[in-house]
Amino acid sequence: MTTSEPAGVVAELWQFPVKSMGGGSLEEAILTGQGVLGDRGFALLDVETDEVVSASNTRHFPGLLDCRAAFLEPPQAGWALPPVRITLPDGSSGTSDSPSLPALLSAHFGRRVTLVSTVPDAYATKQSTFFARLDLACTAPTETFVDLCPVSVITTATLAELSLAYPGSTFDPRRFRMNVVVATKPGGFVENAWAGRRLALGWQVRLAVTMPDPRCVITTLAQGDLDKDPDILRTVAQRNSLPVGRGGPLPCAGVYAAVEHPGLIRRGDPVFLTDR
């Protein structure tokens, strides 16, 4: 017999068109096997090193999180992604279909970069090597630059627990760059118990929760009105370090999930936790 229990409601939906850049909240989102449609569909590529750029590389790419990315029109399932507009902190901007964009980005960072929408083989190999080292069963999307698993989910209970543990820090959902924020009753890190179970979001989408979500230094970086704050990651490590595969314990907040049944979800949709 399949058991089902209410888990909360969809409070926020987020899409980040370019890896490690600012994105935007959505009223509704299309989920495919690759995750939220359009999420991390693009990334910067460092021409010198031939590596995908991450905001964690603060030496060469400071302030990357303050670069904003937004699609010129909403992505549609089954179609190529529409062009994306990148707006730099100084207000200058360019679009992915413009040949002048690489020069704009390179001038801003003082380093040759280009925008790519195809996952390089070296990046995919790096991901699979990480999975093998930690003996993780999850498979990263092949068509996007999402880390580890297609969808990331966090609860308001976890954010509240972290805020109680260290009131001096602002545990804003933007720091964690999650796709789905689920509003739940207070009660600690409730999604820790979700691994191995299923989430039903709204009337179509079904997720298989695969593993806790390990956090990194990006959660501590400044973005928008959020200051740099090393205590963010330090608090997560102190309050919720968990084994991840053969690794760990690692500081975790939220969970990763695979998409078992794609579809449309909206803010305010009910969320149910099921065994299968």
PDB file of C-alpha atoms in Angstrom:
ATOM      1  CA  MET A   1       0.000   0.000   0.000  1.00  0.00           C
ATOM      2  CA  THR A   2       1.274   3.471  -0.913  1.00  0.00           C
ATOM      3  CA  THR A   3       1.188   5.932   1.964  1.00  0.00           C
ATOM      4  CA  SER A   4       0.835   9.650   1.367  1.00  0.00           C
ATOM      5  CA  GLU A   5       1.142  12.530   3.789  1.00  0.00           C
ATOM      6  CA  PRO A   6       0.924  16.305   3.343  1.00  0.00           C
ATOM      7  CA  ALA A   7       4.367  17.907   3.307  1.00  0.00           C
ATOM      8  CA  GLY A   8       3.489  21.550   2.669  1.00  0.00           C
ATOM      9  CA  VAL A   9       2.932  23.861  -0.281  1.00  0.00           C
ATOM     10  CA  VAL A  10       5.155  25.251  -3.029  1.00  0.00           C
ATOM     11  CA  ALA A  11       6.197  28.646  -1.666  1.00  0.00           C
ATOM     12  CA  GLU A  12       8.819  29.654  -4.241  1.00  0.00           C
ATOM     13  CA  LEU A  13      10.064  28.512  -7.636  1.00  0.00           C
ATOM     14  CA  TRP A  14      13.426  29.588  -9.032  1.00  0.00           C
ATOM     15  CA  GLN A  15      15.155  29.387 -12.377  1.00  0.00           C
ATOM     16  CA  PHE A  16      18.791  30.332 -12.979  1.00  0.00           C
ATOM     17  CA  PRO A  17      19.344  30.534 -16.747  1.00  0.00           C
ATOM     18  CA  VAL A  18      23.143  30.849 -16.441  1.00  0.00           C
ATOM     19  CA  LYS A  19      25.137  28.767 -13.970  1.00  0.00           C
ATOM     20  CA  SER A  20      26.433  30.841 -11.032  1.00  0.00           C
ATOM     21  CA  MET A  21      24.572  33.998 -12.098  1.00  0.00           C
ATOM     22  CA  GLY A  22      21.510  35.522 -10.532  1.00  0.00           C
ATOM     23  CA  GLY A  23      18.190  34.239 -11.803  1.00  0.00           C
ATOM     24  CA  GLY A  24      14.579  34.928 -11.026  1.00  0.00           C
ATOM     25  CA  SER A  25      11.523  33.628  -9.216  1.00  0.00           C
ATOM     26  CA  LEU A  26       8.670  32.086 -11.184  1.00  0.00           C
ATOM     27  CA  GLU A  27       4.940  31.822 -10.678  1.00  0.00           C
ATOM     28  CA  GLU A  28       4.985  28.484 -12.478  1.00  0.00           C
ATOM     29  CA  ALA A  29       7.633  26.147 -13.846  1.00  0.00           C
ATOM     30  CA  ILE A  30       7.785  23.331 -16.360  1.00  0.00           C
ATOM     31  CA  LEU A  31       9.750  20.348 -15.078  1.00  0.00           C
ATOM     32  CA  THR A  32      11.314  17.889 -17.516  1.00  0.00           C
ATOM     33  CA  GLY A  33      13.707  15.008 -16.951  1.00  0.00           C
ATOM     34  CA  GLN A  34      16.481  17.622 -16.984  1.00  0.00           C
ATOM     35  CA  GLY A  35      14.882  19.668 -14.191  1.00  0.00           C
ATOM     36  CA  VAL A  36      13.234  23.104 -14.300  1.00  0.00           C
ATOM     37  CA  LEU A  37      13.056  24.029 -17.967  1.00  0.00           C
ATOM     38  CA  GLY A  38      15.778  26.588 -18.696  1.00  0.00           C
ATOM     39  CA  ASP A  39      17.527  26.175 -15.349  1.00  0.00           C
ATOM     40  CA  ARG A  40      21.309  26.359 -15.757  1.00  0.00           C
ATOM     41  CA  GLY A  41      20.832  26.035 -19.511  1.00  0.00           C
ATOM     42  CA  PHE A  42      23.890  28.216 -20.113  1.00  0.00           C
ATOM     43  CA  ALA A  43      27.285  28.652 -18.481  1.00  0.00           C
ATOM     44  CA  LEU A  44      30.383  30.752 -18.908  1.00  0.00           C
ATOM     45  CA  LEU A  45      33.432  28.960 -20.257  1.00  0.00           C
ATOM     46  CA  ASP A  46      36.913  30.192 -19.346  1.00  0.00           C
ATOM     47  CA  VAL A  47      38.705  30.197 -22.713  1.00  0.00           C
ATOM     48  CA  GLU A  48      42.154  30.033 -21.106  1.00  0.00           C
ATOM     49  CA  THR A  49      41.478  26.949 -18.962  1.00  0.00           C
ATOM     50  CA  ASP A  50      38.575  25.474 -20.998  1.00  0.00           C
ATOM     51  CA  GLU A  51      36.673  25.057 -17.722  1.00  0.00           C
ATOM     52  CA  VAL A  52      33.087  25.887 -16.829  1.00  0.00           C
ATOM     53  CA  VAL A  53      33.046  28.992 -14.645  1.00  0.00           C
ATOM     54  CA  SER A  54      31.746  28.892 -11.068  1.00  0.00           C
ATOM     55  CA  ALA A  55      31.053  31.724  -8.639  1.00  0.00           C
ATOM     56  CA  SER A  56      33.269  29.871  -6.163  1.00  0.00           C
ATOM     57  CA  ASN A  57      36.249  31.057  -8.232  1.00  0.00           C
ATOM     58  CA  THR A  58      36.264  34.474  -6.578  1.00  0.00           C
ATOM     59  CA  ARG A  59      39.828  35.182  -7.702  1.00  0.00           C
ATOM     60  CA  HIS A  60      39.041  35.315 -11.419  1.00  0.00           C
ATOM     61  CA  PHE A  61      35.272  35.870 -11.325  1.00  0.00           C
ATOM     62  CA  PRO A  62      34.388  38.081  -8.356  1.00  0.00           C
ATOM     63  CA  GLY A  63      30.809  39.241  -8.177  1.00  0.00           C
ATOM     64  CA  LEU A  64      29.544  36.632 -10.633  1.00  0.00           C
ATOM     65  CA  LEU A  65      26.373  36.196  -8.563  1.00  0.00           C
ATOM     66  CA  ASP A  66      25.575  39.875  -9.154  1.00  0.00           C
ATOM     67  CA  CYS A  67      25.375  39.297 -12.894  1.00  0.00           C
ATOM     68  CA  ARG A  68      21.708  38.743 -13.750  1.00  0.00           C
ATOM     69  CA  ALA A  69      20.377  36.393 -16.415  1.00  0.00           C
ATOM     70  CA  ALA A  70      16.850  36.275 -17.804  1.00  0.00           C
ATOM     71  CA  PHE A  71      15.299  34.705 -20.874  1.00  0.00           C
ATOM     72  CA  LEU A  72      13.935  37.092 -23.489  1.00  0.00           C
ATOM     73  CA  GLU A  73      10.817  34.898 -23.553  1.00  0.00           C
ATOM     74  CA  PRO A  74       9.751  31.872 -21.497  1.00  0.00           C
ATOM     75  CA  PRO A  75      11.302  28.556 -22.592  1.00  0.00           C
ATOM     76  CA  GLN A  76       8.935  26.059 -24.179  1.00  0.00           C
ATOM     77  CA  ALA A  77       9.181  22.284 -23.790  1.00  0.00           C
ATOM     78  CA  GLY A  78      10.441  20.577 -26.932  1.00  0.00           C
ATOM     79  CA  TRP A  79      11.997  23.746 -28.340  1.00  0.00           C
ATOM     80  CA  ALA A  80      15.506  25.172 -28.233  1.00  0.00           C
ATOM     81  CA  LEU A  81      16.080  27.604 -25.377  1.00  0.00           C
ATOM     82  CA  PRO A  82      15.325  31.225 -26.292  1.00  0.00           C
ATOM     83  CA  PRO A  83      18.110  33.824 -26.055  1.00  0.00           C
ATOM     84  CA  VAL A  84      19.093  34.965 -22.600  1.00  0.00           C
ATOM     85  CA  ARG A  85      19.972  38.517 -21.568  1.00  0.00           C
ATOM     86  CA  ILE A  86      22.883  38.991 -19.186  1.00  0.00           C
ATOM     87  CA  THR A  87      22.955  42.226 -17.207  1.00  0.00           C
ATOM     88  CA  LEU A  88      26.232  43.151 -15.513  1.00  0.00           C
ATOM     89  CA  PRO A  89      26.438  44.978 -12.170  1.00  0.00           C
ATOM     90  CA  ASP A  90      27.204  48.269 -13.939  1.00  0.00           C
ATOM     91  CA  GLY A  91      23.942  48.019 -15.882  1.00  0.00           C
ATOM     92  CA  SER A  92      25.436  47.090 -19.249  1.00  0.00           C
ATOM     93  CA  SER A  93      23.889  44.065 -20.915  1.00  0.00           C
ATOM     94  CA  GLY A  94      24.020  41.761 -23.909  1.00  0.00           C
ATOM     95  CA  THR A  95      22.125  38.797 -25.262  1.00  0.00           C
ATOM     96  CA  SER A  96      23.283  35.293 -26.047  1.00  0.00           C
ATOM     97  CA  ASP A  97      22.402  35.701 -29.723  1.00  0.00           C
ATOM     98  CA  SER A  98      24.664  38.742 -30.068  1.00  0.00           C
ATOM     99  CA  PRO A  99      28.234  38.226 -31.374  1.00  0.00           C
ATOM    100  CA  SER A 100      29.390  41.064 -29.109  1.00  0.00           C
ATOM    101  CA  LEU A 101      28.496  39.264 -25.861  1.00  0.00           C
ATOM    102  CA  PRO A 102      31.854  37.449 -25.368  1.00  0.00           C
ATOM    103  CA  ALA A 103      33.713  40.762 -25.666  1.00  0.00           C
ATOM    104  CA  LEU A 104      31.365  42.404 -23.152  1.00  0.00           C
ATOM    105  CA  LEU A 105      31.811  39.584 -20.643  1.00  0.00           C
ATOM    106  CA  SER A 106      35.574  39.334 -21.185  1.00  0.00           C
ATOM    107  CA  ALA A 107      36.007  43.066 -20.647  1.00  0.00           C
ATOM    108  CA  HIS A 108      33.993  42.901 -17.429  1.00  0.00           C
ATOM    109  CA  PHE A 109      35.985  40.034 -15.913  1.00  0.00           C
ATOM    110  CA  GLY A 110      39.351  40.916 -17.447  1.00  0.00           C
ATOM    111  CA  ARG A 111      39.557  37.357 -18.695  1.00  0.00           C
ATOM    112  CA  ARG A 112      38.508  35.697 -21.959  1.00  0.00           C
ATOM    113  CA  VAL A 113      35.171  33.962 -21.532  1.00  0.00           C
ATOM    114  CA  THR A 114      32.344  32.839 -23.747  1.00  0.00           C
ATOM    115  CA  LEU A 115      28.785  31.700 -23.129  1.00  0.00           C
ATOM    116  CA  VAL A 116      28.008  28.054 -23.933  1.00  0.00           C
ATOM    117  CA  SER A 117      24.830  25.972 -23.910  1.00  0.00           C
ATOM    118  CA  THR A 118      26.388  22.563 -24.578  1.00  0.00           C
ATOM    119  CA  VAL A 119      27.950  20.678 -21.674  1.00  0.00           C
ATOM    120  CA  PRO A 120      31.662  20.113 -22.446  1.00  0.00           C
ATOM    121  CA  ASP A 121      32.903  16.522 -22.269  1.00  0.00           C
ATOM    122  CA  ALA A 122      35.506  17.486 -19.668  1.00  0.00           C
ATOM    123  CA  TYR A 123      32.822  18.920 -17.387  1.00  0.00           C
ATOM    124  CA  ALA A 124      30.643  15.816 -17.726  1.00  0.00           C
ATOM    125  CA  THR A 125      33.652  13.610 -16.950  1.00  0.00           C
ATOM    126  CA  LYS A 126      34.457  15.682 -13.863  1.00  0.00           C
ATOM    127  CA  GLN A 127      30.876  15.228 -12.650  1.00  0.00           C
ATOM    128  CA  SER A 128      30.874  11.451 -13.196  1.00  0.00           C
ATOM    129  CA  THR A 129      34.248  11.140 -11.443  1.00  0.00           C
ATOM    130  CA  PHE A 130      32.799  12.919  -8.423  1.00  0.00           C
ATOM    131  CA  PHE A 131      29.827  10.541  -8.400  1.00  0.00           C
ATOM    132  CA  ALA A 132      32.102   7.502  -8.568  1.00  0.00           C
ATOM    133  CA  ARG A 133      34.357   8.763  -5.767  1.00  0.00           C
ATOM    134  CA  LEU A 134      31.407   9.177  -3.405  1.00  0.00           C
ATOM    135  CA  ASP A 135      29.568   6.098  -4.705  1.00  0.00           C
ATOM    136  CA  LEU A 136      26.516   8.162  -5.612  1.00  0.00           C
ATOM    137  CA  ALA A 137      23.722   6.597  -7.626  1.00  0.00           C
ATOM    138  CA  CYS A 138      22.360   9.893  -9.010  1.00  0.00           C
ATOM    139  CA  THR A 139      23.003  11.012 -12.561  1.00  0.00           C
ATOM    140  CA  ALA A 140      23.452  14.664 -13.476  1.00  0.00           C
ATOM    141  CA  PRO A 141      21.455  16.096 -16.363  1.00  0.00           C
ATOM    142  CA  THR A 142      23.254  15.786 -19.695  1.00  0.00           C
ATOM    143  CA  GLU A 143      21.774  18.893 -21.320  1.00  0.00           C
ATOM    144  CA  THR A 144      22.206  21.473 -18.531  1.00  0.00           C
ATOM    145  CA  PHE A 145      24.835  22.674 -16.090  1.00  0.00           C
ATOM    146  CA  VAL A 146      22.886  21.643 -12.972  1.00  0.00           C
ATOM    147  CA  ASP A 147      25.117  20.032 -10.337  1.00  0.00           C
ATOM    148  CA  LEU A 148      24.512  16.442  -9.239  1.00  0.00           C
ATOM    149  CA  CYS A 149      20.738  16.045  -9.759  1.00  0.00           C
ATOM    150  CA  PRO A 150      18.063  17.777 -11.836  1.00  0.00           C
ATOM    151  CA  VAL A 151      16.064  19.463  -9.049  1.00  0.00           C
ATOM    152  CA  SER A 152      16.937  20.966  -5.679  1.00  0.00           C
ATOM    153  CA  VAL A 153      14.360  21.400  -2.906  1.00  0.00           C
ATOM    154  CA  ILE A 154      14.563  23.109   0.478  1.00  0.00           C
ATOM    155  CA  THR A 155      11.951  23.734   3.173  1.00  0.00           C
ATOM    156  CA  THR A 156      11.101  26.808   5.187  1.00  0.00           C
ATOM    157  CA  ALA A 157      11.600  24.611   8.270  1.00  0.00           C
ATOM    158  CA  THR A 158      15.292  24.178   7.425  1.00  0.00           C
ATOM    159  CA  LEU A 159      15.757  27.899   6.789  1.00  0.00           C
ATOM    160  CA  ALA A 160      13.996  28.662  10.087  1.00  0.00           C
ATOM    161  CA  GLU A 161      16.142  26.145  11.975  1.00  0.00           C
ATOM    162  CA  LEU A 162      19.327  27.698  10.641  1.00  0.00           C
ATOM    163  CA  SER A 163      18.066  31.178  11.508  1.00  0.00           C
ATOM    164  CA  LEU A 164      17.362  30.066  15.078  1.00  0.00           C
ATOM    165  CA  ALA A 165      20.827  28.548  15.353  1.00  0.00           C
ATOM    166  CA  TYR A 166      22.534  31.758  14.264  1.00  0.00           C
ATOM    167  CA  PRO A 167      20.203  34.792  14.322  1.00  0.00           C
ATOM    168  CA  GLY A 168      23.051  37.081  13.292  1.00  0.00           C
ATOM    169  CA  SER A 169      23.003  35.732   9.736  1.00  0.00           C
ATOM    170  CA  THR A 170      20.380  36.043   7.022  1.00  0.00           C
ATOM    171  CA  PHE A 171      19.443  32.589   5.719  1.00  0.00           C
ATOM    172  CA  ASP A 172      17.734  33.915   2.625  1.00  0.00           C
ATOM    173  CA  PRO A 173      16.652  31.293   0.045  1.00  0.00           C
ATOM    174  CA  ARG A 174      18.676  33.179  -2.572  1.00  0.00           C
ATOM    175  CA  ARG A 175      21.886  32.048  -0.896  1.00  0.00           C
ATOM    176  CA  PHE A 176      21.018  28.393  -1.520  1.00  0.00           C
ATOM    177  CA  ARG A 177      19.943  28.767  -5.165  1.00  0.00           C
ATOM    178  CA  MET A 178      17.234  26.102  -4.908  1.00  0.00           C
ATOM    179  CA  ASN A 179      14.622  25.371  -7.549  1.00  0.00           C
ATOM    180  CA  VAL A 180      11.755  24.718  -5.115  1.00  0.00           C
ATOM    181  CA  VAL A 181      11.106  26.138  -1.660  1.00  0.00           C
ATOM    182  CA  VAL A 182       8.419  24.187   0.206  1.00  0.00           C
ATOM    183  CA  ALA A 183       6.579  25.933   3.023  1.00  0.00           C
ATOM    184  CA  THR A 184       6.284  23.460   5.895  1.00  0.00           C
ATOM    185  CA  LYS A 185       5.552  23.495   9.585  1.00  0.00           C
ATOM    186  CA  PRO A 186       8.568  24.233  11.804  1.00  0.00           C
ATOM    187  CA  GLY A 187      10.371  21.163  13.004  1.00  0.00           C
ATOM    188  CA  GLY A 188      14.056  21.113  12.191  1.00  0.00           C
ATOM    189  CA  PHE A 189      15.634  19.742   9.037  1.00  0.00           C
ATOM    190  CA  VAL A 190      12.535  17.880   7.938  1.00  0.00           C
ATOM    191  CA  GLU A 191      13.730  17.023   4.427  1.00  0.00           C
ATOM    192  CA  ASN A 192      16.600  14.959   5.851  1.00  0.00           C
ATOM    193  CA  ALA A 193      14.029  12.173   6.168  1.00  0.00           C
ATOM    194  CA  TRP A 194      12.881  12.503   2.554  1.00  0.00           C
ATOM    195  CA  ALA A 195      15.783  10.684   0.873  1.00  0.00           C
ATOM    196  CA  GLY A 196      14.507   7.495  -0.773  1.00  0.00           C
ATOM    197  CA  ARG A 197      10.919   8.759  -0.840  1.00  0.00           C
ATOM    198  CA  ARG A 198       8.818  10.588  -3.445  1.00  0.00           C
ATOM    199  CA  LEU A 199       7.394  14.078  -3.594  1.00  0.00           C
ATOM    200  CA  ALA A 200       4.190  14.909  -5.435  1.00  0.00           C
ATOM    201  CA  LEU A 201       4.168  18.599  -6.388  1.00  0.00           C
ATOM    202  CA  GLY A 202       0.786  19.796  -7.579  1.00  0.00           C
ATOM    203  CA  TRP A 203      -1.210  17.508  -9.848  1.00  0.00           C
ATOM    204  CA  GLN A 204       1.411  16.387 -12.358  1.00  0.00           C
ATOM    205  CA  VAL A 205       4.993  16.459 -11.107  1.00  0.00           C
ATOM    206  CA  ARG A 206       6.520  13.570  -9.188  1.00  0.00           C
ATOM    207  CA  LEU A 207      10.059  13.669  -7.811  1.00  0.00           C
ATOM    208  CA  ALA A 208      12.256  10.913  -6.409  1.00  0.00           C
ATOM    209  CA  VAL A 209      14.356  12.361  -3.595  1.00  0.00           C
ATOM    210  CA  THR A 210      17.851  10.967  -4.037  1.00  0.00           C
ATOM    211  CA  MET A 211      20.213  12.553  -1.505  1.00  0.00           C
ATOM    212  CA  PRO A 212      20.891  15.452   0.859  1.00  0.00           C
ATOM    213  CA  ASP A 213      22.165  18.603  -0.839  1.00  0.00           C
ATOM    214  CA  PRO A 214      25.816  19.311   0.108  1.00  0.00           C
ATOM    215  CA  ARG A 215      26.533  23.012   0.443  1.00  0.00           C
ATOM    216  CA  CYS A 216      29.644  24.951  -0.580  1.00  0.00           C
ATOM    217  CA  VAL A 217      31.238  28.367  -0.244  1.00  0.00           C
ATOM    218  CA  ILE A 218      28.803  29.922  -2.734  1.00  0.00           C
ATOM    219  CA  THR A 219      26.221  30.141   0.077  1.00  0.00           C
ATOM    220  CA  THR A 220      28.501  32.629   1.857  1.00  0.00           C
ATOM    221  CA  LEU A 221      29.186  35.001  -1.032  1.00  0.00           C
ATOM    222  CA  ALA A 222      27.713  38.475  -1.366  1.00  0.00           C
ATOM    223  CA  GLN A 223      24.877  38.971  -3.828  1.00  0.00           C
ATOM    224  CA  GLY A 224      22.478  41.852  -4.174  1.00  0.00           C
ATOM    225  CA  ASP A 225      21.627  43.122  -0.692  1.00  0.00           C
ATOM    226  CA  LEU A 226      23.109  40.024   0.978  1.00  0.00           C
ATOM    227  CA  ASP A 227      26.585  40.563   2.408  1.00  0.00           C
ATOM    228  CA  LYS A 228      29.421  38.079   2.396  1.00  0.00           C
ATOM    229  CA  ASP A 229      28.875  35.858   5.442  1.00  0.00           C
ATOM    230  CA  PRO A 230      31.129  32.853   6.237  1.00  0.00           C
ATOM    231  CA  ASP A 231      28.839  32.014   9.173  1.00  0.00           C
ATOM    232  CA  ILE A 232      26.211  30.735   6.721  1.00  0.00           C
ATOM    233  CA  LEU A 233      28.222  27.655   5.779  1.00  0.00           C
ATOM    234  CA  ARG A 234      29.720  27.345   9.248  1.00  0.00           C
ATOM    235  CA  THR A 235      26.241  27.156  10.782  1.00  0.00           C
ATOM    236  CA  VAL A 236      25.069  24.558   8.240  1.00  0.00           C
ATOM    237  CA  ALA A 237      28.159  22.468   9.026  1.00  0.00           C
ATOM    238  CA  GLN A 238      27.582  22.681  12.767  1.00  0.00           C
ATOM    239  CA  ARG A 239      23.861  21.973  12.643  1.00  0.00           C
ATOM    240  CA  ASN A 240      23.383  19.571   9.741  1.00  0.00           C
ATOM    241  CA  SER A 241      26.446  17.682   8.551  1.00  0.00           C
ATOM    242  CA  LEU A 242      25.425  14.406   6.928  1.00  0.00           C
ATOM    243  CA  PRO A 243      27.076  11.493   5.121  1.00  0.00           C
ATOM    244  CA  VAL A 244      26.691  11.766   1.339  1.00  0.00           C
ATOM    245  CA  GLY A 245      27.381   8.458  -0.360  1.00  0.00           C
ATOM    246  CA  ARG A 246      30.795   7.388   0.891  1.00  0.00           C
ATOM    247  CA  GLY A 247      31.717  10.972   1.616  1.00  0.00           C
ATOM    248  CA  GLY A 248      31.157  13.209   4.546  1.00  0.00           C
ATOM    249  CA  PRO A 249      29.923  14.219   6.800  1.00  0.00           C
ATOM    250  CA  LEU A 250      29.234  17.249   4.610  1.00  0.00           C
ATOM    251  CA  PRO A 251      27.250  20.407   5.444  1.00  0.00           C
ATOM    252  CA  CYS A 252      23.796  19.872   3.926  1.00  0.00           C
ATOM    253  CA  ALA A 253      20.669  21.970   3.511  1.00  0.00           C
ATOM    254  CA  GLY A 254      17.817  20.732   1.353  1.00  0.00           C
ATOM    255  CA  VAL A 255      17.716  17.712  -0.921  1.00  0.00           C
ATOM    256  CA  TYR A 256      18.346  16.751  -4.526  1.00  0.00           C
ATOM    257  CA  ALA A 257      15.723  14.936  -6.568  1.00  0.00           C
ATOM    258  CA  ALA A 258      15.188  13.289  -9.941  1.00  0.00           C
ATOM    259  CA  VAL A 259      12.082  13.924 -12.037  1.00  0.00           C
ATOM    260  CA  GLU A 260      10.001  10.762 -12.346  1.00  0.00           C
ATOM    261  CA  HIS A 261       6.947  12.422 -13.865  1.00  0.00           C
ATOM    262  CA  PRO A 262       7.386  15.779 -15.661  1.00  0.00           C
ATOM    263  CA  GLY A 263       4.775  18.483 -15.807  1.00  0.00           C
ATOM    264  CA  LEU A 264       3.775  21.933 -14.599  1.00  0.00           C
ATOM    265  CA  ILE A 265       3.963  23.197 -11.035  1.00  0.00           C
ATOM    266  CA  ARG A 266       2.778  26.512  -9.626  1.00  0.00           C
ATOM    267  CA  ARG A 267       3.345  28.501  -6.481  1.00  0.00           C
ATOM    268  CA  GLY A 268       0.737  27.475  -3.932  1.00  0.00           C
ATOM    269  CA  ASP A 269       0.495  23.893  -5.214  1.00  0.00           C
ATOM    270  CA  PRO A 270       0.201  21.249  -2.468  1.00  0.00           C
ATOM    271  CA  VAL A 271       3.159  18.978  -1.803  1.00  0.00           C
ATOM    272  CA  PHE A 272       2.736  15.382  -0.644  1.00  0.00           C
ATOM    273  CA  LEU A 273       5.337  12.908   0.564  1.00  0.00           C
ATOM    274  CA  THR A 274       4.809   9.337  -0.612  1.00  0.00           C
ATOM    275  CA  ASP A 275       6.592   5.997  -0.413  1.00  0.00           C
ATOM    276  CA  ARG A 276       6.392   5.388  -4.156  1.00  0.00           C
TER     277      ARG A 276
END
